[in-house]
Amino acid sequence: MTSTIRSSVCPHDCPSTCALEVEVIDGTRIGAVRGAAANSYTDGVICAKVARYADRIHHADRLMHPLLRTGPKGSGQFRRIGWDEALDMIAARFTALAAEHGPATIWPYYYAGTMGLVQRDGINRLRHVMKYSGQHNTICTATCEAGWMAGVGRYTGPDPREMAEADLIVVWGGNPVNTQVNVMTHIAKARKGRGAKLVVIDPYRTGTAQQADLHLAPRPGTDGALACAVMHIAFRDGHADRDYMAKYTDCPEALEAHLATKTPEWAATITGLTVTEIEAFARLYCTTERAYIRTGYGFTRMRNGAANLHAVTCLPTVTGKWVHKGGGALWNNRAIYHWDKTLIEGLDAVDPSVRVIDQSRIGAALTGDRTELGDGPPIHALLIQNTNPVAVAPDSNKVIRGFKREDLFTVVHEQFMTETAKFADIVLPATMFMEHDDLYQAGGHSHIQIGPKLIEPPGECRSNHEVLQGLALRLGAEHPAFAMTSMEIVDATLRASGWPGAEEVVARRWIDAQPDFAASHFLDGFGHADGKFHFAPDWSRIGPRHHGMPKLPDHMEVIDESGTERPFRLVAAPARQFLNTSFTEVAAGRKREGRPSVLIHPADAGRLGIIEGGRVRLGNARGDILVHAKLFEGLQPGVVIIESIWPHADFEGGIGINALTSDDPAPPLGGAVFHDTAVWVRSAAAELQDAAE
Ligand SMILES: Nc1nc2c(c(=O)[nH]1)N[C@H]1C(S)=C(S)[C@@H](COP(=O)(O)OP(=O)(O)OC[C@H]3O[C@@H](n4cnc5c(=O)[nH]c(N)nc54)[C@H](O)[C@@H]3O)O[C@H]1N2
Ligand SMILES: Nc1nc2c(c(=O)[nH]1)N[C@H]1C(S)=C(S)[C@@H](COP(=O)(O)OP(=O)(O)OC[C@H]3O[C@@H](n4cnc5c(=O)[nH]c(N)nc54)[C@H](O)[C@@H]3O)O[C@H]1N2
Ligand code: SF4
Ligand SMILES: [Mo]
């Protein structure tokens, strides 16, 4: 047996984008996977899921051959077919449907199952060249994008490695212990080296919150109120940096006047926190120069999520923290890479008159909702890569109704027989990252990396790029990139974007693209044309659904609350051992997660007759689901948490978490509101008793 260590990159949908060292055994199999110690962000640490990647890449259930449906939609009954037969059938069907209904009847649907730029985004090239329907990507980042852009105006921020040099780190609305473990490495350095404090703001006591010096557990969707109260205290107690604001902001006087009534008492009523907690956090934040706010994605998955993120970014601005090393705030570093993606996405072929559909509203689009379809044709065909919408998109019952349509032709290119693949007419087997070449940027740090092909794919698996090439040939889609290899596209994209070519990036292992201190800390000005941070954003320039958005940071009263009928606020948080639905196929992780469960406060449980481990039904107008109770004191009464995304099939009722979540688009740019759900909660045992009586 020979074993070599090769460099790679984690492709999963996670801001950490870890630099990996992979053991390749006999040139054909993967052994141990470790974090690269020499990478200054990864720092030798990766999550448990990817450390045991051999279990995923060599999984017995991997799809190996193209399949054609033989049973009813969703039955999972298929027979094996050849690649040529599969691609010929898809092309013939797409061509016929486009001729009958127009090309917009075909919707290439994708997301970030791989974050590699070529394999993830290449589907847009086929879309644009063929004038198929467009996709507005809203399932993850749209609310964050809007909220960050509103104030800051550019998707960059202070180097995340500076967290190690901060005296206070505030993890706001994220759970990095589960979702991007490397954040914890840099926080640990600050605590060890400088005695830094950690504050976590999250509706429940997560693994991250357990490590905090101070954990604030607000009611979901109330962060705007908390941020306003902290700013009120900053003005009240002389911690507002007036010189900084005069130079760097749009309207500090208007903000101060507006905040006069946003007292800690006001915020306590909205957030459910005590005035003492709010004052304690404000004092700590205001009196620490090097205070680094790491904003998660979680707290923006709300109807008021964009407004809340904007309010949080106002904090370091009022207090002038941006100028200090280890100070400021970061959501995502995506703008530092200045990619030219013409080749990857076929941007030279974009026709702006083509209809664009909201990704998160796939249920609405497939069931004929005109707000999504406009005056265009119904969707008659889907080509799906890197995503599992039947499980992950909101309002699952509606989504499933759409996928069941007999007049819908669905192609799913996948690594496993996911719940979406089960609804396909044709399933195509996909490679994993160590079986193809790709280029990666990091959202949560600053490195450009290449993940080269390390082993041959199993069976007949093909990469996304190869599938697109095969379809382009048959559909007559012409673009230079369809004639290039993945690595040629990587190389050309790097060069067109002002970076060294592929060979050099591979040799250097990564390129650190973090801008200098002045740019990262906005010392040269913020991203807007006037160079200022905007306390009073022009929301109408950010997205079309701007009506009712607050002029200045505030609590926006649009969250899902229904009082007595649906008295609980549900947060549908991510589980540690799964990544969305990826890794739900790996036995070790499933075992550690246990089973779908709801965290509920003992006071609520007692009142409802719910016992530890007992069956609990949660529901609203969209559906209801069955889970088991875990009594938990680390949240407010009236709040419940379900960590997922377990497959539907793992829930006793056969339908999972997203049966409860809404596909309402969040203002102003759209965006799924996964953590903004009002539900009723019942003991299933009590239901049975009621039925018997
Ligand atoms: N293990 C694991 N890792 C993952 C993922 C996964 O599913 N599992 N998903 C990946 C993806 S796609 C993404 S986008 C990232 C997301 O990672 P994060 O940025 O961590 O975002 P979320 O996972 O949505 O939610 C994080 C936390 O937000 C909290 N939260 C919810 N509502 C509120 C609120 O109103 N206020 C506050 N303050 N907090 C709130 C939740 O309780 C939860 O603990 O993680 C990635 N990494
Ligand atoms: N309840 C609830 N729902 C949520 C969330 C939540 O917090 N709570 N989070 C939301 C968020 S932030 C996101 S980003 C979405 C994500 O949801 P998805 O985009 O569905 O993410 P994954 O479940 O990781 O699914 C990715 C799929 O892509 C496949 N895949 C991976 N690499 C490749 C490849 O190279 N080629 C092909 N063809 N396939 C590949 C994997 O096998 C996997 O099945 O879920 C959202 N849904
Ligand atoms: S922490 Fe995120 S990027 Fe790092 S190995 Fe795990 S999933 Fe991949
Ligand atoms: Mo995401």
Tab-separated table of C-alpha atoms in Angstrom, residues 101-274:
chain	number	residue	atom	x	y	z
A	101	HIS	CA	-43.488	26.861	-24.964
A	102	GLY	CA	-40.386	29.009	-25.493
A	103	PRO	CA	-36.977	28.425	-23.869
A	104	ALA	CA	-38.064	30.020	-20.554
A	105	THR	CA	-40.109	26.891	-19.882
A	106	ILE	CA	-36.804	25.237	-18.912
A	107	TRP	CA	-35.368	26.196	-15.512
A	108	PRO	CA	-31.765	25.232	-14.750
A	109	TYR	CA	-31.839	25.100	-10.947
A	110	TYR	CA	-28.706	24.951	-8.855
A	111	TYR	CA	-27.074	25.926	-5.638
A	112	ALA	CA	-23.897	25.519	-3.643
A	113	GLY	CA	-23.575	21.781	-2.942
A	114	THR	CA	-20.132	22.431	-4.361
A	115	MET	CA	-18.686	25.936	-3.982
A	116	GLY	CA	-16.229	25.388	-6.813
A	117	LEU	CA	-16.714	28.238	-9.250
A	118	VAL	CA	-16.577	26.136	-12.421
A	119	GLN	CA	-18.708	23.190	-11.298
A	120	ARG	CA	-21.203	25.332	-9.360
A	121	ASP	CA	-21.764	28.274	-11.705
A	122	GLY	CA	-21.172	26.681	-15.110
A	123	ILE	CA	-24.885	25.848	-15.371
A	124	ASN	CA	-25.503	29.583	-15.838
A	125	ARG	CA	-23.547	29.447	-19.095
A	126	LEU	CA	-25.971	26.899	-20.532
A	127	ARG	CA	-28.862	28.973	-19.182
A	128	HIS	CA	-27.697	32.203	-20.760
A	129	VAL	CA	-26.723	30.771	-24.129
A	130	MET	CA	-30.054	28.922	-24.409
A	131	LYS	CA	-32.195	31.753	-22.907
A	132	TYR	CA	-33.612	29.383	-20.296
A	133	SER	CA	-35.287	30.953	-17.225
A	134	GLY	CA	-33.031	32.834	-14.833
A	135	GLN	CA	-32.601	32.144	-11.122
A	136	HIS	CA	-32.576	34.752	-8.348
A	137	ASN	CA	-30.427	33.183	-5.622
A	138	THR	CA	-32.246	33.810	-2.366
A	139	ILE	CA	-32.085	30.661	-0.290
A	140	CYS	CA	-29.087	31.671	1.768
A	141	THR	CA	-27.557	35.103	1.361
A	142	ALA	CA	-30.122	37.555	-0.068
A	143	THR	CA	-31.128	39.022	3.299
A	144	CYS	CA	-27.482	39.244	4.364
A	145	GLU	CA	-26.517	40.888	1.095
A	146	ALA	CA	-29.220	43.526	1.446
A	147	GLY	CA	-28.485	44.232	5.109
A	148	TRP	CA	-24.741	44.460	4.678
A	149	MET	CA	-24.903	46.512	1.496
A	150	ALA	CA	-27.335	48.996	3.051
A	151	GLY	CA	-24.817	50.455	5.482
A	152	VAL	CA	-21.370	49.292	4.447
A	153	GLY	CA	-21.805	49.248	0.683
A	154	ARG	CA	-19.141	46.628	-0.066
A	155	TYR	CA	-18.828	42.905	0.682
A	156	THR	CA	-15.526	43.077	2.544
A	157	GLY	CA	-14.382	43.767	6.083
A	158	PRO	CA	-11.542	43.518	8.575
A	159	ASP	CA	-9.368	40.420	8.155
A	160	PRO	CA	-11.048	37.583	10.090
A	161	ARG	CA	-7.630	36.532	11.428
A	162	GLU	CA	-7.723	39.793	13.405
A	163	MET	CA	-10.242	38.110	15.691
A	164	ALA	CA	-7.150	36.630	17.365
A	165	GLU	CA	-6.032	40.196	18.137
A	166	ALA	CA	-9.355	41.425	19.469
A	167	ASP	CA	-10.296	41.931	23.123
A	168	LEU	CA	-13.962	41.199	22.515
A	169	ILE	CA	-15.531	38.995	19.887
A	170	VAL	CA	-19.288	39.142	19.379
A	171	VAL	CA	-20.692	36.178	17.481
A	172	TRP	CA	-24.020	37.615	16.389
A	173	GLY	CA	-26.671	35.253	15.081
A	174	GLY	CA	-24.367	32.461	13.984
A	175	ASN	CA	-23.281	29.166	15.496
A	176	PRO	CA	-19.710	28.582	14.300
A	177	VAL	CA	-19.164	25.521	16.515
A	178	ASN	CA	-21.648	23.841	14.194
A	179	THR	CA	-21.372	25.849	11.012
A	180	GLN	CA	-17.814	27.187	10.548
A	181	VAL	CA	-15.590	25.768	13.222
A	182	ASN	CA	-12.501	27.793	12.263
A	183	VAL	CA	-13.989	30.964	13.710
A	184	MET	CA	-13.556	29.269	17.092
A	185	THR	CA	-9.829	28.727	16.462
A	186	HIS	CA	-9.206	32.445	16.131
A	187	ILE	CA	-11.452	33.273	19.080
A	188	ALA	CA	-9.544	30.736	21.188
A	189	LYS	CA	-6.284	32.478	20.300
A	190	ALA	CA	-7.659	35.827	21.450
A	191	ARG	CA	-8.895	34.375	24.699
A	192	LYS	CA	-5.632	32.581	25.427
A	193	GLY	CA	-3.316	35.342	24.282
A	194	ARG	CA	-5.203	38.450	25.416
A	195	GLY	CA	-7.873	37.272	27.804
A	196	ALA	CA	-10.470	38.361	25.240
A	197	LYS	CA	-14.165	38.034	26.037
A	198	LEU	CA	-16.702	36.201	23.887
A	199	VAL	CA	-20.314	37.330	23.595
A	200	VAL	CA	-22.833	35.185	21.709
A	201	ILE	CA	-26.222	36.470	20.626
A	202	ASP	CA	-28.490	33.572	19.743
A	203	PRO	CA	-32.033	32.580	20.774
A	204	TYR	CA	-30.717	29.320	22.242
A	205	ARG	CA	-27.677	28.106	24.127
A	206	THR	CA	-25.774	26.620	21.189
A	207	GLY	CA	-22.385	24.940	21.438
A	208	THR	CA	-20.914	28.361	20.663
A	209	ALA	CA	-23.011	30.062	23.356
A	210	GLN	CA	-21.855	27.487	25.901
A	211	GLN	CA	-18.332	28.797	25.468
A	212	ALA	CA	-19.308	32.455	25.862
A	213	ASP	CA	-18.600	34.831	28.734
A	214	LEU	CA	-21.986	36.356	28.033
A	215	HIS	CA	-24.858	34.769	26.126
A	216	LEU	CA	-27.846	36.906	25.211
A	217	ALA	CA	-30.862	34.881	24.066
A	218	PRO	CA	-33.276	37.304	22.395
A	219	ARG	CA	-36.568	36.291	20.883
A	220	PRO	CA	-35.948	35.413	17.215
A	221	GLY	CA	-36.252	38.409	14.904
A	222	THR	CA	-35.581	41.129	17.479
A	223	ASP	CA	-31.882	41.898	16.931
A	224	GLY	CA	-32.700	45.299	15.455
A	225	ALA	CA	-34.175	46.359	18.794
A	226	LEU	CA	-31.152	45.083	20.706
A	227	ALA	CA	-28.723	46.890	18.406
A	228	CYS	CA	-30.713	50.133	18.735
A	229	ALA	CA	-30.660	49.948	22.538
A	230	VAL	CA	-26.896	49.418	22.551
A	231	MET	CA	-26.495	52.463	20.301
A	232	HIS	CA	-28.853	54.437	22.559
A	233	ILE	CA	-26.593	53.609	25.507
A	234	ALA	CA	-23.496	54.545	23.497
A	235	PHE	CA	-24.937	58.024	22.854
A	236	ARG	CA	-26.282	58.304	26.416
A	237	ASP	CA	-23.017	57.366	28.126
A	238	GLY	CA	-20.581	59.263	25.924
A	239	HIS	CA	-19.268	56.319	23.911
A	240	ALA	CA	-20.462	57.600	20.544
A	241	ASP	CA	-17.467	58.616	18.429
A	242	ARG	CA	-18.686	61.931	17.030
A	243	ASP	CA	-15.490	62.758	15.147
A	244	TYR	CA	-15.573	59.404	13.411
A	245	MET	CA	-19.228	59.777	12.499
A	246	ALA	CA	-18.723	63.327	11.207
A	247	LYS	CA	-16.094	62.054	8.805
A	248	TYR	CA	-17.454	58.670	7.824
A	249	THR	CA	-21.261	58.655	8.067
A	250	ASP	CA	-24.312	60.161	6.420
A	251	CYS	CA	-26.549	61.482	9.218
A	252	PRO	CA	-25.287	61.041	12.801
A	253	GLU	CA	-27.523	63.793	14.239
A	254	ALA	CA	-30.670	62.256	12.780
A	255	LEU	CA	-29.607	58.884	14.145
A	256	GLU	CA	-29.006	60.245	17.636
A	257	ALA	CA	-32.410	61.949	17.696
A	258	HIS	CA	-34.089	58.801	16.381
A	259	LEU	CA	-32.456	56.610	19.045
A	260	ALA	CA	-33.559	58.810	21.957
A	261	THR	CA	-36.628	56.621	22.538
A	262	LYS	CA	-34.896	53.302	21.810
A	263	THR	CA	-34.127	52.704	25.466
A	264	PRO	CA	-33.011	49.434	27.048
A	265	GLU	CA	-36.505	49.188	28.569
A	266	TRP	CA	-38.045	49.499	25.086
A	267	ALA	CA	-35.712	46.797	23.741
A	268	ALA	CA	-36.285	44.535	26.742
A	269	THR	CA	-39.999	44.375	25.963
A	270	ILE	CA	-39.339	43.411	22.351
A	271	THR	CA	-36.381	41.061	22.820
A	272	GLY	CA	-37.418	39.399	26.072
A	273	LEU	CA	-33.950	40.167	27.473
A	274	THR	CA	-33.572	41.973	30.806
